[in-house]
XYZ file of C-alpha atoms in Angstrom:
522
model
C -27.932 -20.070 14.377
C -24.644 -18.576 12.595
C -24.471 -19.348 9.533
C -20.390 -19.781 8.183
C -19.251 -19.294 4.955
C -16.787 -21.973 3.982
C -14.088 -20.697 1.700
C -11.135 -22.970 0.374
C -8.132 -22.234 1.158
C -7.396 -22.787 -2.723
C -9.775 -20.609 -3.293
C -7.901 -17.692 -1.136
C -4.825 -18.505 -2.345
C -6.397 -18.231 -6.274
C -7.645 -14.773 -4.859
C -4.392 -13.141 -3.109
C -2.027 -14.356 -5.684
C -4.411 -12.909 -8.622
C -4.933 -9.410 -6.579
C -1.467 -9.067 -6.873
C -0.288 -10.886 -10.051
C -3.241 -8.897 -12.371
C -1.746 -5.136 -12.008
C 1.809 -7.228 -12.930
C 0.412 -9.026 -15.820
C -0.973 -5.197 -17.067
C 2.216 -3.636 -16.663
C 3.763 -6.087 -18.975
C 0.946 -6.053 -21.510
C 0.675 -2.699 -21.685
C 3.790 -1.023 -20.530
C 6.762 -3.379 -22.304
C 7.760 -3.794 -25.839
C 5.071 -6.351 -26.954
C 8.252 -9.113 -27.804
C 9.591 -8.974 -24.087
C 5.893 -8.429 -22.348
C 3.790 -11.102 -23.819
C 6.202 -13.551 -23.040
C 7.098 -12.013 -19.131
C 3.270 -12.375 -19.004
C 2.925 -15.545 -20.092
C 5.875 -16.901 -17.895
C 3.985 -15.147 -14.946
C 0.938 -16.952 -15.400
C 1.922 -20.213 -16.021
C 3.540 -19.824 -12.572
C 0.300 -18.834 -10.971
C -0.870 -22.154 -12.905
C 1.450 -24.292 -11.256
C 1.390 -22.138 -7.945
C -2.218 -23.454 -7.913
C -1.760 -26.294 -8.465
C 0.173 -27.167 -5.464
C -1.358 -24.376 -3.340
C -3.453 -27.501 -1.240
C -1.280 -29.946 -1.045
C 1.219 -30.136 1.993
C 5.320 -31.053 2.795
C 4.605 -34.480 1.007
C 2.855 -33.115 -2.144
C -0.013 -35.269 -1.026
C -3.324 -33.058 -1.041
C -4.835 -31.640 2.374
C -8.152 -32.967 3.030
C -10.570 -29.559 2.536
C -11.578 -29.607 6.153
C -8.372 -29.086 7.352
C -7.358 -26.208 4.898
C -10.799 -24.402 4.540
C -11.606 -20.958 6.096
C -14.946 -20.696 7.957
C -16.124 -17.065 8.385
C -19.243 -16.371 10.277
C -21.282 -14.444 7.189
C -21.872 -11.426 10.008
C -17.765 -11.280 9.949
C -17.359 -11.357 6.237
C -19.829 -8.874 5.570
C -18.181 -7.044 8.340
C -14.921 -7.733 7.252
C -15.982 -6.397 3.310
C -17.640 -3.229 4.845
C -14.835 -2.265 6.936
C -12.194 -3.115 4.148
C -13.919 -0.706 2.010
C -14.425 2.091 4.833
C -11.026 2.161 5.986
C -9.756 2.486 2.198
C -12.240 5.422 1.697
C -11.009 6.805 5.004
C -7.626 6.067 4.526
C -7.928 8.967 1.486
C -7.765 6.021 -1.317
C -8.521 8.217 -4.541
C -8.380 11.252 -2.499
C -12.203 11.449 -1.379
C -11.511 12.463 2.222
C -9.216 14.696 3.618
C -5.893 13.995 2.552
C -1.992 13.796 4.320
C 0.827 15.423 2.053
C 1.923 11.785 0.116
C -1.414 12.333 -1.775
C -0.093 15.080 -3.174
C 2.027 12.657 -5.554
C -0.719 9.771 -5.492
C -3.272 12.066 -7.264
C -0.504 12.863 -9.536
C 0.866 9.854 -10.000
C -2.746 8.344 -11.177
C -3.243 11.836 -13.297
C -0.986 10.885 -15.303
C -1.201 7.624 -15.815
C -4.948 7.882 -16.846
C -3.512 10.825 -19.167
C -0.510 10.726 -20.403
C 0.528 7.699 -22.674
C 3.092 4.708 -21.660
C 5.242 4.945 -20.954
C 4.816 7.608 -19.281
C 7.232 10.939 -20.754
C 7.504 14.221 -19.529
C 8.419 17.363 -21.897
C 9.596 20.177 -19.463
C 7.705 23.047 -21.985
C 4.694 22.103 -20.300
C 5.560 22.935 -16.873
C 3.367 25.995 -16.213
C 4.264 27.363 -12.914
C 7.481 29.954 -13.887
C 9.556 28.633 -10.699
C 9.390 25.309 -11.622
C 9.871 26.683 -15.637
C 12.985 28.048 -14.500
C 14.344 25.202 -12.238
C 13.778 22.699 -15.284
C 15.427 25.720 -18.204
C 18.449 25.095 -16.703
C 18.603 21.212 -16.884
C 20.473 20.079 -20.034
C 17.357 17.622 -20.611
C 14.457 18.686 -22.528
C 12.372 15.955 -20.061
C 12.190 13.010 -18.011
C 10.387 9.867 -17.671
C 8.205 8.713 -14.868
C 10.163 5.916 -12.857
C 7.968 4.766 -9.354
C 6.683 1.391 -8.024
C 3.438 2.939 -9.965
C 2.224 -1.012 -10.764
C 0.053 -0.988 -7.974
C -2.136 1.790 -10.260
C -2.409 -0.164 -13.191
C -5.878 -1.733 -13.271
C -7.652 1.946 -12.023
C -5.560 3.657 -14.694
C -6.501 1.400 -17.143
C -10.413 1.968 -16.394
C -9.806 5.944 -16.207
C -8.000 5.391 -20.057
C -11.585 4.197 -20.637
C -13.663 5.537 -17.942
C -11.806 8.746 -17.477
C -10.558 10.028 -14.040
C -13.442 9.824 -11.440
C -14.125 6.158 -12.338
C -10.094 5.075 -12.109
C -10.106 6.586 -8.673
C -13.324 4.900 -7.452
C -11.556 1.749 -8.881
C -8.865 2.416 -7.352
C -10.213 2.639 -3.722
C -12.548 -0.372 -4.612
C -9.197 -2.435 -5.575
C -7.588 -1.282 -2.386
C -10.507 -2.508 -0.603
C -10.423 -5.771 -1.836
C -6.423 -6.402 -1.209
C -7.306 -5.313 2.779
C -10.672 -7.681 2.609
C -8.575 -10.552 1.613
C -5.826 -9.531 4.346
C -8.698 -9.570 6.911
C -9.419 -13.288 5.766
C -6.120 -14.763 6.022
C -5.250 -12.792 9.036
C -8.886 -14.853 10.258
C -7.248 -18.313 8.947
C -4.012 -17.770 11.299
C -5.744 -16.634 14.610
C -8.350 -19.677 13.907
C -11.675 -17.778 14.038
C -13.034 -14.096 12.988
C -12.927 -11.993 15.624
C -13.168 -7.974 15.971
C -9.496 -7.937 17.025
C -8.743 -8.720 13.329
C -9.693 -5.424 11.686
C -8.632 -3.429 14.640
C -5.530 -4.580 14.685
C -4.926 -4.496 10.945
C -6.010 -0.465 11.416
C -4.760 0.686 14.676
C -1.130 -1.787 14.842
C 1.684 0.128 16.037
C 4.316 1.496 18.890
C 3.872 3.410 22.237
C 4.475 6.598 20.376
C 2.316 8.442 22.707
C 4.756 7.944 25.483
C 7.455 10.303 23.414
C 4.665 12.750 22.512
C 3.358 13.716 25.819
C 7.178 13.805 27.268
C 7.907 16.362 23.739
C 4.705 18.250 25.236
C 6.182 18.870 28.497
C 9.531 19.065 27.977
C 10.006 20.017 24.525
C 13.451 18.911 22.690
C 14.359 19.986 18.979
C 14.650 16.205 17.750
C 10.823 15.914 18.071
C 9.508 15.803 14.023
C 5.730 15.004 14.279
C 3.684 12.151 16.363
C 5.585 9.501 14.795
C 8.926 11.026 13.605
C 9.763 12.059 17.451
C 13.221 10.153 17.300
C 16.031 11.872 14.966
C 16.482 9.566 11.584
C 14.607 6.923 12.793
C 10.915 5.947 11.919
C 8.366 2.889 12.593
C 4.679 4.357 12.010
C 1.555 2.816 12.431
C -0.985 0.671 9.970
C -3.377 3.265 9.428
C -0.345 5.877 9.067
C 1.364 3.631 6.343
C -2.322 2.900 4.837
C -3.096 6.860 4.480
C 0.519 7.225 2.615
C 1.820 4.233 1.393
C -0.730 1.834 0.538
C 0.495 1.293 -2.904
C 3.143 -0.791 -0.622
C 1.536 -1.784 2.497
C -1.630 -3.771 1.445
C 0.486 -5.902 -0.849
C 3.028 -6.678 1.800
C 0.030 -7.070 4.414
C -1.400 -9.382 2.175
C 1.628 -11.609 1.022
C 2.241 -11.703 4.535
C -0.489 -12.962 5.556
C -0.439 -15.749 2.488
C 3.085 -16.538 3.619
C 1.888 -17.442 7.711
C -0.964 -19.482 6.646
C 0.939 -21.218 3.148
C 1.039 -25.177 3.624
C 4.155 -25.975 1.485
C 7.143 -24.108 -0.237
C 6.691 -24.203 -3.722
C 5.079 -20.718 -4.178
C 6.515 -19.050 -1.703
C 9.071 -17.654 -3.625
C 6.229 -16.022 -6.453
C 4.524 -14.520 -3.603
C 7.889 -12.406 -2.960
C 8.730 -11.929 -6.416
C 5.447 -10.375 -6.798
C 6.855 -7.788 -4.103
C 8.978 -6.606 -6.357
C 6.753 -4.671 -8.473
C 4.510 -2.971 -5.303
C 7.844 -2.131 -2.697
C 11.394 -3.213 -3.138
C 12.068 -1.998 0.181
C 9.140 -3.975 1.229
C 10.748 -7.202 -0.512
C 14.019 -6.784 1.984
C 11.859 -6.831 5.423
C 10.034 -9.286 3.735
C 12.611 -12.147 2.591
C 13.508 -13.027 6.777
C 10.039 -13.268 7.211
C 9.497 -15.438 4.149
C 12.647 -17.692 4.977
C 11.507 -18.349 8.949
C 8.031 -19.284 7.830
C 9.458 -21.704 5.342
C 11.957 -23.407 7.592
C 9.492 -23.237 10.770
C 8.554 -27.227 12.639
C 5.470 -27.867 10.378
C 7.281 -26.919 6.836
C 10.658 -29.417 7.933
C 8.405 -33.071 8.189
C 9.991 -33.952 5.052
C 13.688 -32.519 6.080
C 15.244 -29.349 5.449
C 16.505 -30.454 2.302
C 13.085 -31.055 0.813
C 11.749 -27.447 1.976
C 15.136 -25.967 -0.408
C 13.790 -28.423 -3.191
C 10.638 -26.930 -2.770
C 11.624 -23.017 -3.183
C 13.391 -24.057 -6.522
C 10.410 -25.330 -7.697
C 9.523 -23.720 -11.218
C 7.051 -21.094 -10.145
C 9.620 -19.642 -8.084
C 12.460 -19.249 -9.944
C 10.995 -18.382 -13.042
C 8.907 -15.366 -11.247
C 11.627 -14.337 -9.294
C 13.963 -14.141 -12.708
C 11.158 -12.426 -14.910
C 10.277 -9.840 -12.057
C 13.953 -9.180 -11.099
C 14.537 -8.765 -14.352
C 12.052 -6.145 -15.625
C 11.320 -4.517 -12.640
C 15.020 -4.302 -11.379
C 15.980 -2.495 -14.538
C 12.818 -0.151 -14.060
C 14.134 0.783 -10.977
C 17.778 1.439 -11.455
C 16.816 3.808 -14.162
C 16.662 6.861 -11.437
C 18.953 5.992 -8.520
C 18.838 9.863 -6.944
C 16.188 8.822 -4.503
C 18.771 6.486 -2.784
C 21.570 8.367 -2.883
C 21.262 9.367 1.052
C 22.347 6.248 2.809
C 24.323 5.405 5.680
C 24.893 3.507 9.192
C 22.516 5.745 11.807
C 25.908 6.672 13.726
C 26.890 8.411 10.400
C 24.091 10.708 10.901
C 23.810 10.759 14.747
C 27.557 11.085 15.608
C 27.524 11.628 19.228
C 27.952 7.991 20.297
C 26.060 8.385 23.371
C 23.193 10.149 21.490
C 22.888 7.717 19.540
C 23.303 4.678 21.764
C 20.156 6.627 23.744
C 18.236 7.020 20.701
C 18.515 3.642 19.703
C 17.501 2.507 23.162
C 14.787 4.455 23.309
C 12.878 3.692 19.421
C 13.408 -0.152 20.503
C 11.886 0.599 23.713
C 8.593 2.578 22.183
C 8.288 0.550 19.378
C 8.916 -2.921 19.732
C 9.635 -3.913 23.505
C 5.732 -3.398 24.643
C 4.354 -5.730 21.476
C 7.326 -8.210 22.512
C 6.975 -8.595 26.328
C 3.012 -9.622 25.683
C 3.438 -11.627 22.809
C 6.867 -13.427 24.361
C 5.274 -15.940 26.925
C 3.042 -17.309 23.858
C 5.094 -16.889 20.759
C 8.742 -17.484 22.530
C 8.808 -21.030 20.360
C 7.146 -19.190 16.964
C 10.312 -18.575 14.518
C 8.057 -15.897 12.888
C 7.885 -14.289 15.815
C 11.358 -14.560 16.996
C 12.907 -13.725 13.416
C 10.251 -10.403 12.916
C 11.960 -8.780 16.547
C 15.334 -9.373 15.775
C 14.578 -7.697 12.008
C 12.713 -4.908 13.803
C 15.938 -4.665 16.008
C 18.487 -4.459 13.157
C 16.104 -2.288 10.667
C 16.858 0.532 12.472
C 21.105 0.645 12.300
C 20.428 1.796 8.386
C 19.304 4.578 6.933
C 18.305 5.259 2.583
C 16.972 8.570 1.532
C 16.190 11.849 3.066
C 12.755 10.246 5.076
C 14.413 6.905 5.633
C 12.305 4.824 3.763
C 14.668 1.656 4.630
C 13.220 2.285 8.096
C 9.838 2.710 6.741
C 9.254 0.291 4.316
C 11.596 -2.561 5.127
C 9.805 -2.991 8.696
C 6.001 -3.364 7.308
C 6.519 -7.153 7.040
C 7.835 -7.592 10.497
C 5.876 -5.251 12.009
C 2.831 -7.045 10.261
C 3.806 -10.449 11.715
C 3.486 -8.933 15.101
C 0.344 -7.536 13.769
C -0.900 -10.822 13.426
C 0.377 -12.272 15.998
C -1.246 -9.772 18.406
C -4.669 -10.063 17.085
C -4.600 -14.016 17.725
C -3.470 -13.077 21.313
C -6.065 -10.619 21.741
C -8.733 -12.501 20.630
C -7.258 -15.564 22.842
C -7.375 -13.301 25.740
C -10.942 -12.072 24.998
C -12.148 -16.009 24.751
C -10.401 -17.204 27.865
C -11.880 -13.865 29.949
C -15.631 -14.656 28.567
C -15.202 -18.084 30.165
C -13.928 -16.758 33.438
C -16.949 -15.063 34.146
C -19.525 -16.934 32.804
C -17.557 -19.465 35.124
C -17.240 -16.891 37.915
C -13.491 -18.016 38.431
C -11.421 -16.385 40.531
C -8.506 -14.361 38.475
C -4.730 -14.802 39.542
C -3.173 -11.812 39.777
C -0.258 -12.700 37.311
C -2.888 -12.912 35.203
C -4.346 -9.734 35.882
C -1.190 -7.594 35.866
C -0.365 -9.101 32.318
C -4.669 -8.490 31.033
C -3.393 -4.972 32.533
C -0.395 -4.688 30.675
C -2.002 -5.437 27.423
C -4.859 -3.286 28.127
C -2.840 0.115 28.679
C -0.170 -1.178 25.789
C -3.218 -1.580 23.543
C -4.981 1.715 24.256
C -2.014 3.749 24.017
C -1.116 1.788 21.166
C -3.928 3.382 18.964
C -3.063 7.236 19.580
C -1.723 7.636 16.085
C -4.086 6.074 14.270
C -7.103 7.886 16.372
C -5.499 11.398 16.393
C -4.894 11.032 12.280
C -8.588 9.849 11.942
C -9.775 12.660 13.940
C -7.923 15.134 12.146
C -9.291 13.532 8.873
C -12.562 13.002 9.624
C -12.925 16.351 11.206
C -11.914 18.533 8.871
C -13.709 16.189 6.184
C -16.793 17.785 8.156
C -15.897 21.140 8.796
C -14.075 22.336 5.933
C -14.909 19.821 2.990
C -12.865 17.387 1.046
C -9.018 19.624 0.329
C -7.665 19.141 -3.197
C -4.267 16.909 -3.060
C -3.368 19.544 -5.683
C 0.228 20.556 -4.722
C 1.371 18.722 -7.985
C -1.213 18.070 -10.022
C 0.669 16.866 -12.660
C 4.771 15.583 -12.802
C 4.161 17.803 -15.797
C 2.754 20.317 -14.890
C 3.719 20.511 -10.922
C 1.425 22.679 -9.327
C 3.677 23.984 -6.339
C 7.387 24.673 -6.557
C 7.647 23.037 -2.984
C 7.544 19.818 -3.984
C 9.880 20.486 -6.720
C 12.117 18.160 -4.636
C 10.406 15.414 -4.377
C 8.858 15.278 -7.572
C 12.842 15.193 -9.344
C 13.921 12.784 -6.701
C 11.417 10.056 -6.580
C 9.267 10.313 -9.480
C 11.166 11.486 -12.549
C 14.086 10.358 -14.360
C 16.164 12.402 -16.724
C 18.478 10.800 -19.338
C 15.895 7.719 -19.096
C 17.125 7.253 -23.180
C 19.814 6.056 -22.373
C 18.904 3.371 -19.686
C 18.459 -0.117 -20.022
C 14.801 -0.625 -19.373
C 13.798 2.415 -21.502
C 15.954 1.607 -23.999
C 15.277 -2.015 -24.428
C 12.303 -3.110 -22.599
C 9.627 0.071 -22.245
C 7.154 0.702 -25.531
């Protein structure tokens, strides 16, 4: 007999909201003037206090009996769920222990020097070793810069390598970034309405068609083709195990908060959860907000009227998280504004209008119309679903900074809905096809063409994420694990080719002079 492992759903939500609210609380503690940190940090967590407090109670403020709210997990699953959480993070390249993709490059760095450097963390350009870079920086009229990046995520490993040194903060680091995709995998379980294998294989593999554009690029090559997931000019939607081996400082806290937000049973926290946002991906927080906004106002949140769900999101936990975080973390950001200053409508960028009509076309058709014809017969009444496609659809008409991370970034939430949303179907599908042949019924072929569909959609649908896992765990195996050495250090930057990038994203000169630095930051 199975044996399930009943967890509360209070207990979850304690869980997600303190994976993401501890590296927050640590920033402030540690990386503020102690006068405007302790009290941030305080306001923060007497918002979690009061977020848990109504986190099992529903639209009426009366509590939900446990049975209703629990999460049963089969304990095969949730040890399943735990190993795999902690595999894929390893695998992903998570404290750089596998092969490696070019991002970790700055993610070593950026951990480097948090672990070594004091906070907040300040550059002085004598250090720089490398005589290119010596010479790029001699000619600034700054003698350094500050480090300015959505680094919060880094906190609690950084803090253990300040103890621990820098082996232990990167094992704590890919144990942490296990733990925020374990508790994914268990509210991801709580919205389908049972474990299932779908759940972790969707949450890895998730993405577009791309392999349709790749094998058309390898017979008929054109010059707009960029790489396996960059094969349309300007634009960009990339997988989950693509954003997970880059960006997963960002995408397993949107992942999670989005899957906190589907399964949530009132309003009155919502509005922390996205706050919280703020410090992990601001472009993150934009794709987010629809998402947040259709789950509040969907059939089951309205019982009490729509004016009771907008007295609910000005309850005190969200307002007072979404002041404090906007506040700190919005003047942390607008200290270095050059990473942003590449933005535009597409057409802007792709000016033949007929080009760019086609291109248009053509993303929407790879990355969003197969996910949306299979999901559209089930989910055509889901808000969440409807509001995610129509994001998805307009996402795309922007563009911020050279790799258009508006593109990038913004889309995870949507794209995670869908996510989701496909691994509910999938396991659906798998349930109802288990009892037509231990029934030995008789399939209709509507039936069959759409199991078809889905099928082919599904296995062309993990091409990105298998070809990048080969690559990784292939040359893990043949040539050993490759130092994400290109910069080392934002002080001491290894390789002059990612001067760039480095200047751009990660460092900020005249930081004295800014408002955070100058009035918030130790």
């Amino acid at each position: 007999m199975k044996r399930d492992i009943r967890i509360s759903y209070k207990a979850f939500f304690a869980a997600g909201t303190g994976f993401l609210m501890l590296p927050v609380l640590l920033f402030f503690l540690c990386y503020l003037k102690l006068y405007i940190g302790i009290p941030a940090a305080v306001l923060m967590a007497a918002a979690f206090v009061f977020a848990l407090r109504d986190s099992s109670k529903g639209t009426d403020l009366k509590v939900i009996e446990n049975s209703k709210t629990d999460i049963r997990i089969p304990l095969g699953y949730l040890i399943g769920y735990l190993v795999f959480a902690l595999v894929i993070s390893w695998f992903s390249g998570v404290g750089e222990f596998v092969v490696t993709f070019n991002d970790h490059h700055y993610r070593a760095a950026i951990l480097n020097d948090l672990v070594t450097y004091r906070w907040p963390v300040v550059y002085d350009y004598s250090t720089q070793m490398n005589p290119a870079v010596a010479e790029y920086f001699g000619n600034s009229s700054y003698s350094g810069a500050a480090f300015v990046y959505y680094f919060t995520y880094w906190m609690p490993a950084a803090l253990t390598g300040k103890a621990f040194g820098l082996t232990a903060a990167r094992a704590v680091l890919m144990i942490w970034n296990g733990i925020g995709i374990f508790l994914t995998l268990i509210g991801m379980t709580k919205f389908t309405g049972r474990a299932s294998f779908t759940v972790p294989f969707c949450y890895a593999c998730f993405g577009g068609l791309d392999a349709i554009p790749n094998i058309i690029h390898e017979y008929i090559p054109y010059t707009a083709w960029n790489g396996m997931e960059r094969w349309a000019p300007e634009l960009a939607y990339v997988c989950n195990f693509a954003e997970l081996t880059s960006v997963f400082h960002q995408c397993v806290p949107i992942f999670l908060a989005v899957s906190m937000i589907l399964i949530m049973k009132n309003t009155r926290s919502v509005g922390l959860t996205g706050a919280l946002m703020l410090a992990y991906s601001p472009w993150g927080v934009i794709g987010l907000v629809p998402v947040a906004f259709a789950a509040a106002f969907r059939k089951e949140m309205r019982a009490g009227g729509s004016r009771q769900v907008i007295r609910d999101l000005l309850t005190l936990q969200n307002t007072v998280s979404c002041i404090v975080m906007l506040f700190v973390f919005g003047a942390l950001y607008m200290s270095n504004s050059s990473s942003v200053s590449d933005k535009g409508f597409i057409w802007q960028y792709i000016t033949n209008p007929f080009v760019c009509i086609l291109v248009y076309i053509a993303f929407i058709s790879v990355e969003i119309v197969p996910v949306t014809l299979i999901l559209y017969k089930s989910e055509k009444k889901n808000a969440l679903f409807t509001a995610s496609v129509i994001e998805l659809c307009i996402i795309p008409l922007y563009k911020v900074s050279f790799e258009n991370d508006f593109c990038l970034r913004c889309s995870m939430a949507p794209r995670f809905v869908l996510c989701i949303l496909l691994a509910g179907f999938l396991k659906d599908l798998y349930d109802a096809d288990k009892i037509i042949v231990a029934k030995k019924l008789k399939r209709k072929k509507k039936d069959i063409a759409r199991m078809a569909l889905t099928v082919l959609v599904t296995i062309m649908m993990i091409y990105p994420a298998f070809t990048m896992a080969f690559f990784i765990g292939g040359t893990t195996v043949t040539e050993g694990v490759i130092p994400a050495d290109g910069v080392i250090s934002f002080g001491n930057i290894n390789d002059e080719e990612h001067l760039w990038n480095c200047t751009h994203n990660y460092m900020c000169e005249g930081y004295e002079d800014t408002f955070f630095f100058k009035y918030l930051a130790r």
